[in-house]
mmCIF file of C-alpha atoms in Angstrom:
data_model
loop_
_atom_site.group_PDB
_atom_site.id
_atom_site.type_symbol
_atom_site.label_atom_id
_atom_site.label_comp_id
_atom_site.label_asym_id
_atom_site.label_seq_id
_atom_site.Cartn_x
_atom_site.Cartn_y
_atom_site.Cartn_z
ATOM 1 C CA MET A 1 0.000 0.000 0.000
ATOM 2 C CA LEU A 2 2.768 2.453 0.950
ATOM 3 C CA SER A 3 4.795 1.570 -2.152
ATOM 4 C CA SER A 4 1.729 2.067 -4.342
ATOM 5 C CA LYS A 5 1.116 5.535 -2.868
ATOM 6 C CA PHE A 6 4.778 6.464 -3.250
ATOM 7 C CA ILE A 7 4.746 5.411 -6.920
ATOM 8 C CA ASP A 8 1.483 7.284 -7.551
ATOM 9 C CA GLY A 9 2.854 10.457 -5.959
ATOM 10 C CA THR A 10 6.114 10.217 -7.886
ATOM 11 C CA ALA A 11 4.411 9.637 -11.247
ATOM 12 C CA LEU A 12 1.855 12.416 -10.783
ATOM 13 C CA GLN A 13 4.500 14.913 -9.645
ATOM 14 C CA ILE A 14 6.783 14.149 -12.611
ATOM 15 C CA VAL A 15 3.953 14.569 -15.120
ATOM 16 C CA ALA A 16 2.907 17.829 -13.450
ATOM 17 C CA SER A 17 6.487 19.180 -13.645
ATOM 18 C CA LEU A 18 7.115 18.114 -17.246
ATOM 19 C CA THR A 19 3.943 19.790 -18.484
ATOM 20 C CA LEU A 20 2.999 23.238 -17.143
ATOM 21 C CA GLY A 21 4.658 22.887 -13.740
ATOM 22 C CA GLN A 22 8.202 23.834 -14.749
ATOM 23 C CA PRO A 23 7.240 26.838 -16.953
ATOM 24 C CA PHE A 24 5.219 28.314 -14.086
ATOM 25 C CA GLU A 25 8.114 27.553 -11.707
ATOM 26 C CA VAL A 26 10.663 29.355 -13.911
ATOM 27 C CA TRP A 27 8.318 32.301 -14.445
ATOM 28 C CA LYS A 28 7.519 32.935 -10.779
ATOM 29 C CA THR A 29 11.161 32.332 -9.749
ATOM 30 C CA ARG A 30 12.356 35.080 -12.098
ATOM 31 C CA MET A 31 9.670 37.463 -10.865
ATOM 32 C CA GLY A 32 10.492 36.678 -7.228
ATOM 33 C CA ARG A 33 14.038 37.954 -7.789
ATOM 34 C CA HIS A 34 13.450 40.657 -10.455
ATOM 35 C CA ARG A 35 10.767 42.473 -8.524
ATOM 36 C CA THR A 36 10.499 45.509 -10.795
ATOM 37 C CA GLU A 37 9.376 43.448 -13.814
ATOM 38 C CA SER A 38 5.699 43.103 -14.612
ATOM 39 C CA THR A 39 4.183 39.686 -15.258
ATOM 40 C CA LEU A 40 4.334 40.113 -19.038
ATOM 41 C CA GLU A 41 7.814 41.687 -18.970
ATOM 42 C CA SER A 42 9.148 38.703 -17.046
ATOM 43 C CA PHE A 43 7.506 36.286 -19.482
ATOM 44 C CA GLY A 44 9.107 38.171 -22.398
ATOM 45 C CA GLN A 45 12.568 38.182 -20.776
ATOM 46 C CA ILE A 46 12.482 34.410 -20.320
ATOM 47 C CA TYR A 47 11.392 33.862 -23.912
ATOM 48 C CA ARG A 48 13.994 36.254 -25.342
ATOM 49 C CA SER A 49 16.836 34.670 -23.380
ATOM 50 C CA GLY A 50 16.042 31.039 -24.160
ATOM 51 C CA GLY A 51 12.989 30.692 -26.378
ATOM 52 C CA LEU A 52 10.405 28.126 -25.335
ATOM 53 C CA GLY A 53 13.208 25.990 -23.895
ATOM 54 C CA GLY A 54 13.899 28.774 -21.401
ATOM 55 C CA PHE A 55 10.699 27.879 -19.582
ATOM 56 C CA TRP A 56 12.078 24.407 -18.888
ATOM 57 C CA LYS A 57 15.451 25.646 -17.644
ATOM 58 C CA GLY A 58 16.533 23.705 -14.570
ATOM 59 C CA VAL A 59 14.177 20.835 -15.355
ATOM 60 C CA GLY A 60 16.904 18.271 -14.456
ATOM 61 C CA PRO A 61 17.006 18.989 -10.704
ATOM 62 C CA LYS A 62 13.240 19.553 -10.806
ATOM 63 C CA LEU A 63 12.663 16.028 -12.094
ATOM 64 C CA PHE A 64 14.906 14.585 -9.380
ATOM 65 C CA GLU A 65 12.959 16.603 -6.833
ATOM 66 C CA SER A 66 9.639 15.431 -8.312
ATOM 67 C CA ALA A 67 10.768 11.796 -8.249
ATOM 68 C CA THR A 68 11.067 11.982 -4.471
ATOM 69 C CA LYS A 69 8.847 14.728 -3.063
ATOM 70 C CA GLY A 70 5.624 13.543 -4.699
ATOM 71 C CA GLY A 71 5.874 10.119 -3.071
ATOM 72 C CA VAL A 72 6.935 11.564 0.299
ATOM 73 C CA LEU A 73 3.998 13.975 0.242
ATOM 74 C CA LEU A 74 1.393 11.369 -0.631
ATOM 75 C CA VAL A 75 2.528 8.808 1.939
ATOM 76 C CA ALA A 76 2.838 11.342 4.787
ATOM 77 C CA LYS A 77 -0.331 13.340 4.233
ATOM 78 C CA ASP A 78 -2.534 10.319 3.540
ATOM 79 C CA ALA A 79 -1.317 8.547 6.678
ATOM 80 C CA VAL A 80 -2.132 11.584 8.818
ATOM 81 C CA GLN A 81 -5.493 12.246 7.141
ATOM 82 C CA GLU A 82 -6.659 8.652 7.471
ATOM 83 C CA SER A 83 -5.623 8.512 11.141
ATOM 84 C CA LEU A 84 -7.450 11.763 11.938
ATOM 85 C CA ARG A 85 -10.610 10.754 10.107
ATOM 86 C CA LYS A 86 -10.743 7.480 12.058
ATOM 87 C CA VAL A 87 -11.002 9.450 15.303
ATOM 88 C CA GLY A 88 -13.738 11.719 13.954
ATOM 89 C CA VAL A 89 -11.808 14.760 12.709
ATOM 90 C CA SER A 90 -13.559 16.506 9.799
ATOM 91 C CA GLN A 91 -12.340 16.220 6.212
ATOM 92 C CA THR A 92 -11.380 19.901 6.058
ATOM 93 C CA THR A 93 -9.406 19.918 9.343
ATOM 94 C CA SER A 94 -7.665 16.618 8.573
ATOM 95 C CA GLY A 95 -6.825 18.029 5.131
ATOM 96 C CA PHE A 96 -5.102 21.081 6.604
ATOM 97 C CA ILE A 97 -3.153 19.042 9.182
ATOM 98 C CA GLY A 98 -2.247 16.199 6.810
ATOM 99 C CA GLY A 99 -1.120 18.641 4.130
ATOM 100 C CA ALA A 100 1.081 20.526 6.610
ATOM 101 C CA VAL A 101 2.791 17.329 7.786
ATOM 102 C CA GLY A 102 3.326 16.173 4.188
ATOM 103 C CA GLY A 103 4.767 19.551 3.223
ATOM 104 C CA VAL A 104 7.254 19.583 6.110
ATOM 105 C CA ALA A 105 8.293 16.011 5.277
ATOM 106 C CA GLN A 106 9.200 17.196 1.775
ATOM 107 C CA THR A 107 11.646 19.828 2.996
ATOM 108 C CA ALA A 108 14.564 17.429 3.542
ATOM 109 C CA VAL A 109 14.155 16.158 -0.006
ATOM 110 C CA ILE A 110 13.521 19.332 -1.955
ATOM 111 C CA GLY A 111 16.026 21.724 -0.333
ATOM 112 C CA PRO A 112 19.008 20.882 -2.591
ATOM 113 C CA SER A 113 16.870 20.438 -5.724
ATOM 114 C CA THR A 114 15.131 23.771 -5.229
ATOM 115 C CA PHE A 115 18.470 25.472 -4.609
ATOM 116 C CA LEU A 116 19.950 24.053 -7.846
ATOM 117 C CA GLY A 117 16.828 24.878 -9.845
ATOM 118 C CA THR A 118 16.893 28.477 -8.628
ATOM 119 C CA ALA A 119 20.608 28.683 -9.468
ATOM 120 C CA MET A 120 19.919 27.508 -13.029
ATOM 121 C CA VAL A 121 17.129 30.046 -13.537
ATOM 122 C CA LEU A 122 18.905 33.041 -11.945
ATOM 123 C CA GLY A 123 22.564 32.136 -12.534
ATOM 124 C CA LYS A 124 24.845 33.347 -15.293
ATOM 125 C CA GLN A 125 24.309 32.226 -18.869
ATOM 126 C CA GLY A 126 26.056 28.928 -19.552
ATOM 127 C CA CYS A 127 26.222 27.735 -15.940
ATOM 128 C CA THR A 128 25.729 24.009 -15.474
ATOM 129 C CA ILE A 129 24.391 21.837 -12.657
ATOM 130 C CA SER A 130 27.797 20.243 -12.107
ATOM 131 C CA SER A 131 29.611 23.581 -11.863
ATOM 132 C CA ILE A 132 27.028 24.939 -9.387
ATOM 133 C CA MET A 133 27.259 21.782 -7.261
ATOM 134 C CA ALA A 134 31.057 21.864 -7.229
ATOM 135 C CA LYS A 135 31.188 25.565 -6.328
ATOM 136 C CA THR A 136 28.582 25.228 -3.562
ATOM 137 C CA TRP A 137 30.269 22.145 -2.078
ATOM 138 C CA SER A 138 33.733 23.707 -2.081
ATOM 139 C CA GLU A 139 32.551 26.987 -0.533
ATOM 140 C CA LYS A 140 29.847 25.908 1.919
ATOM 141 C CA GLY A 141 29.773 22.118 2.111
ATOM 142 C CA PHE A 142 26.658 19.976 2.532
ATOM 143 C CA PHE A 143 24.518 22.623 4.241
ATOM 144 C CA GLY A 144 25.190 25.053 1.411
ATOM 145 C CA PHE A 145 22.496 23.220 -0.552
ATOM 146 C CA TYR A 146 19.940 24.045 2.151
ATOM 147 C CA GLN A 147 20.113 27.849 1.857
ATOM 148 C CA GLY A 148 16.627 29.218 2.515
ATOM 149 C CA GLY A 149 15.660 25.996 4.311
ATOM 150 C CA SER A 150 13.524 27.786 6.922
ATOM 151 C CA ALA A 151 11.547 29.588 4.218
ATOM 152 C CA ILE A 152 11.140 26.301 2.328
ATOM 153 C CA ALA A 153 9.742 24.577 5.441
ATOM 154 C CA LEU A 154 7.284 27.429 6.054
ATOM 155 C CA ARG A 155 6.300 27.461 2.393
ATOM 156 C CA GLN A 156 5.842 23.696 2.094
ATOM 157 C CA ALA A 157 3.870 23.338 5.330
ATOM 158 C CA SER A 158 1.526 26.195 4.428
ATOM 159 C CA ASN A 159 1.451 25.151 0.747
ATOM 160 C CA TRP A 160 0.086 21.668 1.228
ATOM 161 C CA ALA A 161 -1.976 22.499 4.291
ATOM 162 C CA SER A 162 -3.731 25.113 2.163
ATOM 163 C CA ARG A 163 -3.958 23.101 -1.054
ATOM 164 C CA GLN A 164 -5.356 20.041 0.682
ATOM 165 C CA GLY A 165 -7.440 21.912 3.261
ATOM 166 C CA PHE A 166 -9.024 24.463 0.928
ATOM 167 C CA THR A 167 -9.737 21.745 -1.645
ATOM 168 C CA GLU A 168 -11.457 19.606 1.007
ATOM 169 C CA ALA A 169 -13.507 22.642 2.094
ATOM 170 C CA ALA A 170 -14.452 23.354 -1.536
ATOM 171 C CA ARG A 171 -15.412 19.689 -2.043
ATOM 172 C CA SER A 172 -17.782 19.795 0.933
ATOM 173 C CA ARG A 173 -19.462 22.993 -0.216
ATOM 174 C CA ILE A 174 -19.800 21.851 -3.827
ATOM 175 C CA ALA A 175 -21.221 18.499 -2.682
ATOM 176 C CA GLN A 176 -23.711 20.236 -0.372
ATOM 177 C CA ALA A 177 -24.805 22.687 -3.066
ATOM 178 C CA ALA A 178 -25.007 20.176 -5.913
ATOM 179 C CA HIS A 179 -26.129 16.996 -4.124
ATOM 180 C CA GLY A 180 -27.553 18.092 -0.774
ATOM 181 C CA ASP A 181 -24.905 16.130 1.153
ATOM 182 C CA ALA A 182 -21.467 17.467 2.110
ATOM 183 C CA ARG A 183 -20.011 13.942 1.832
ATOM 184 C CA ALA A 184 -21.552 13.084 -1.539
ATOM 185 C CA LYS A 185 -19.293 11.826 -4.314
ATOM 186 C CA LEU A 186 -18.367 14.554 -6.809
ATOM 187 C CA SER A 187 -18.216 14.252 -10.566
ATOM 188 C CA THR A 188 -14.875 14.678 -12.321
ATOM 189 C CA ARG A 189 -15.820 18.226 -13.315
ATOM 190 C CA GLU A 190 -16.739 19.070 -9.720
ATOM 191 C CA GLU A 191 -13.457 17.575 -8.436
ATOM 192 C CA VAL A 192 -11.532 19.750 -10.902
ATOM 193 C CA ALA A 193 -13.472 22.844 -9.781
ATOM 194 C CA ALA A 194 -12.626 22.075 -6.132
ATOM 195 C CA GLY A 195 -8.953 21.653 -7.066
ATOM 196 C CA VAL A 196 -8.867 24.968 -8.929
ATOM 197 C CA LEU A 197 -10.394 26.778 -5.947
ATOM 198 C CA GLY A 198 -8.054 25.052 -3.484
ATOM 199 C CA GLY A 199 -4.977 25.818 -5.589
ATOM 200 C CA ALA A 200 -5.882 29.478 -6.100
ATOM 201 C CA LEU A 201 -6.682 30.123 -2.422
ATOM 202 C CA SER A 202 -3.424 28.455 -1.315
ATOM 203 C CA CYS A 203 -1.403 31.372 -2.716
ATOM 204 C CA TRP A 204 -1.980 33.464 0.419
ATOM 205 C CA ASN A 205 1.496 32.399 1.606
ATOM 206 C CA HIS A 206 3.324 33.885 -1.399
ATOM 207 C CA PRO A 207 5.651 36.067 0.764
ATOM 208 C CA PHE A 208 7.315 32.841 2.004
ATOM 209 C CA GLU A 209 8.038 31.892 -1.605
ATOM 210 C CA VAL A 210 9.468 35.315 -2.457
ATOM 211 C CA ALA A 211 11.643 35.072 0.679
ATOM 212 C CA ARG A 212 12.836 31.590 -0.356
ATOM 213 C CA ILE A 213 13.802 32.821 -3.826
ATOM 214 C CA GLU A 214 15.620 35.853 -2.402
ATOM 215 C CA MET A 215 17.516 33.785 0.203
ATOM 216 C CA GLN A 216 18.687 31.241 -2.377
ATOM 217 C CA ALA A 217 19.518 33.952 -4.918
ATOM 218 C CA ARG A 218 21.669 35.729 -2.318
ATOM 219 C CA ALA A 219 23.551 32.505 -1.656
ATOM 220 C CA ILE A 220 24.078 31.944 -5.382
ATOM 221 C CA MET A 221 25.310 35.531 -5.938
ATOM 222 C CA GLY A 222 27.541 35.512 -2.839
ATOM 223 C CA GLU A 223 25.537 38.253 -1.135
ATOM 224 C CA GLN A 224 24.963 38.732 2.615
ATOM 225 C CA GLN A 225 22.783 36.000 4.103
ATOM 226 C CA LEU A 226 19.646 37.032 5.990
ATOM 227 C CA SER A 227 17.030 35.097 7.956
ATOM 228 C CA THR A 228 13.529 34.588 6.579
ATOM 229 C CA LEU A 229 12.114 37.418 8.698
ATOM 230 C CA GLN A 230 14.982 39.760 7.772
ATOM 231 C CA VAL A 231 14.451 39.047 4.070
ATOM 232 C CA ILE A 232 10.716 39.753 4.332
ATOM 233 C CA ARG A 233 11.439 43.049 6.111
ATOM 234 C CA HIS A 234 14.093 43.943 3.521
ATOM 235 C CA ILE A 235 11.752 43.299 0.567
ATOM 236 C CA ASN A 236 8.901 45.169 2.239
ATOM 237 C CA ALA A 237 11.182 48.167 2.905
ATOM 238 C CA GLU A 238 12.350 48.286 -0.734
ATOM 239 C CA HIS A 239 9.197 47.341 -2.637
ATOM 240 C CA GLY A 240 6.339 47.409 -0.163
ATOM 241 C CA VAL A 241 3.663 44.742 0.106
ATOM 242 C CA ARG A 242 3.574 44.495 -3.698
ATOM 243 C CA GLY A 243 7.150 43.161 -3.653
ATOM 244 C CA LEU A 244 6.137 40.332 -1.322
ATOM 245 C CA PHE A 245 3.493 39.245 -3.818
ATOM 246 C CA GLN A 246 5.626 39.653 -6.946
ATOM 247 C CA GLY A 247 5.083 36.659 -9.246
ATOM 248 C CA LEU A 248 1.680 35.853 -7.761
ATOM 249 C CA LEU A 249 -0.044 35.101 -11.093
ATOM 250 C CA PRO A 250 2.409 32.434 -12.342
ATOM 251 C CA ARG A 251 2.494 30.949 -8.829
ATOM 252 C CA MET A 252 -1.281 30.783 -8.837
ATOM 253 C CA GLY A 253 -1.079 28.882 -12.123
ATOM 254 C CA LEU A 254 1.516 26.533 -10.591
ATOM 255 C CA ASN A 255 -0.510 25.948 -7.419
ATOM 256 C CA ILE A 256 -3.675 25.173 -9.366
ATOM 257 C CA TRP A 257 -1.779 22.799 -11.659
ATOM 258 C CA LEU A 258 -0.112 20.939 -8.775
ATOM 259 C CA THR A 259 -3.348 20.761 -6.787
ATOM 260 C CA LEU A 260 -5.164 19.243 -9.751
ATOM 261 C CA PHE A 261 -2.531 16.501 -9.897
ATOM 262 C CA MET A 262 -1.623 15.918 -6.239
ATOM 263 C CA VAL A 263 -5.028 16.458 -4.570
ATOM 264 C CA SER A 264 -7.834 16.095 -7.127
ATOM 265 C CA GLY A 265 -5.895 13.677 -9.324
ATOM 266 C CA VAL A 266 -5.002 11.439 -6.385
ATOM 267 C CA LYS A 267 -8.656 11.180 -5.363
ATOM 268 C CA LEU A 268 -9.837 10.436 -8.920
ATOM 269 C CA LEU A 269 -7.116 7.803 -9.329
ATOM 270 C CA LYS A 270 -8.133 6.133 -6.068
ATOM 271 C CA GLU A 271 -11.808 6.097 -7.093
ATOM 272 C CA ALA A 272 -10.943 4.642 -10.509
ATOM 273 C CA ARG A 273 -8.969 1.839 -8.861
ATOM 274 C CA GLU A 274 -11.749 1.066 -6.423
ATOM 275 C CA ALA A 275 -14.217 0.902 -9.329
ATOM 276 C CA ASP A 276 -11.933 -1.543 -11.186
ATOM 277 C CA PHE A 277 -11.855 -3.825 -8.143
ATOM 278 C CA THR A 278 -15.578 -3.751 -7.390
ATOM 279 C CA ILE A 279 -17.141 -3.956 -10.850
ATOM 280 C CA PRO A 280 -15.921 -7.502 -11.643
ATOM 281 C CA LEU A 281 -17.251 -8.745 -8.299
ATOM 282 C CA VAL A 282 -20.682 -7.322 -9.040
ATOM 283 C CA THR A 283 -20.950 -8.434 -12.647
ATOM 284 C CA ARG A 284 -19.385 -11.876 -12.301
ATOM 285 C CA PRO A 285 -22.087 -14.483 -13.293
ATOM 286 C CA ARG A 286 -23.123 -17.054 -10.726
ATOM 287 C CA LEU A 287 -22.055 -20.638 -11.300
ATOM 288 C CA SER A 288 -24.726 -23.281 -10.710
ATOM 289 C CA LEU A 289 -23.894 -26.812 -9.680
ATOM 290 C CA ARG A 290 -27.377 -28.096 -10.574
ATOM 291 C CA PRO A 291 -27.593 -30.402 -13.629
ATOM 292 C CA THR A 292 -29.456 -28.926 -16.561
ATOM 293 C CA LEU A 293 -32.435 -30.970 -17.780
ATOM 294 C CA THR A 294 -32.682 -31.279 -21.533
ATOM 295 C CA SER A 295 -35.407 -32.823 -23.605
ATOM 296 C CA GLY A 296 -34.895 -35.637 -26.032
#
């Protein structure tokens, strides 16, 4: 069961990253560092510097990250959610708590991958993964790959708590409005609508993401290191509240896309599997041991 969930999480996360996930990631990462660019200006800069391929820059470390964090997330959050529901905790509350635990569990896995991905997006033209790894290791050792780790932990905990929790809340309200029962099964279209709402609402924590990008960018550029709170204060002093929400639109696209895969998609996949197991048992014809009487 655990291995099946890990494989499901890994596969879904990789597909999400290879499709629209990485372009949204590159886009919001650039905007998180270049905070004077508008959304369209940032999009144009990425395209001019690398064409369409520029939106998949850093996809190597992202795929490694996806191959581990998706499985870790699914196993951790599902275990917590199922345990809480057994003792009577509501779907929405168990979703928030399970998502938070799953997000924190991801931090150990995604710290180095996120650092390398950010370095590829914001680093000098022609830099390679191997050169960044060698430079980081020689200058800062193992913990150099965990720059911005506190911001990552805050982001991941609030990310998946919000994505899972808000999606569960949306499911309940859609089910109540459409079917008169908050626990009623939703159609595929209704599941997608719940995922879109959950993903969009989960972007409230965007300042943590901007802080993470700034902390890792400072490490990459050899600038003075600041704590998460110091970085947030620094950005607010220079750019105001707007600076803390720079890159919100591409991040909203990313959050919706990931939620559709890792929350809505997981539920639809589970329901499809359960249907495959139950249908044959229902439709299997009965075998009779009675002899058949024939004329003649």
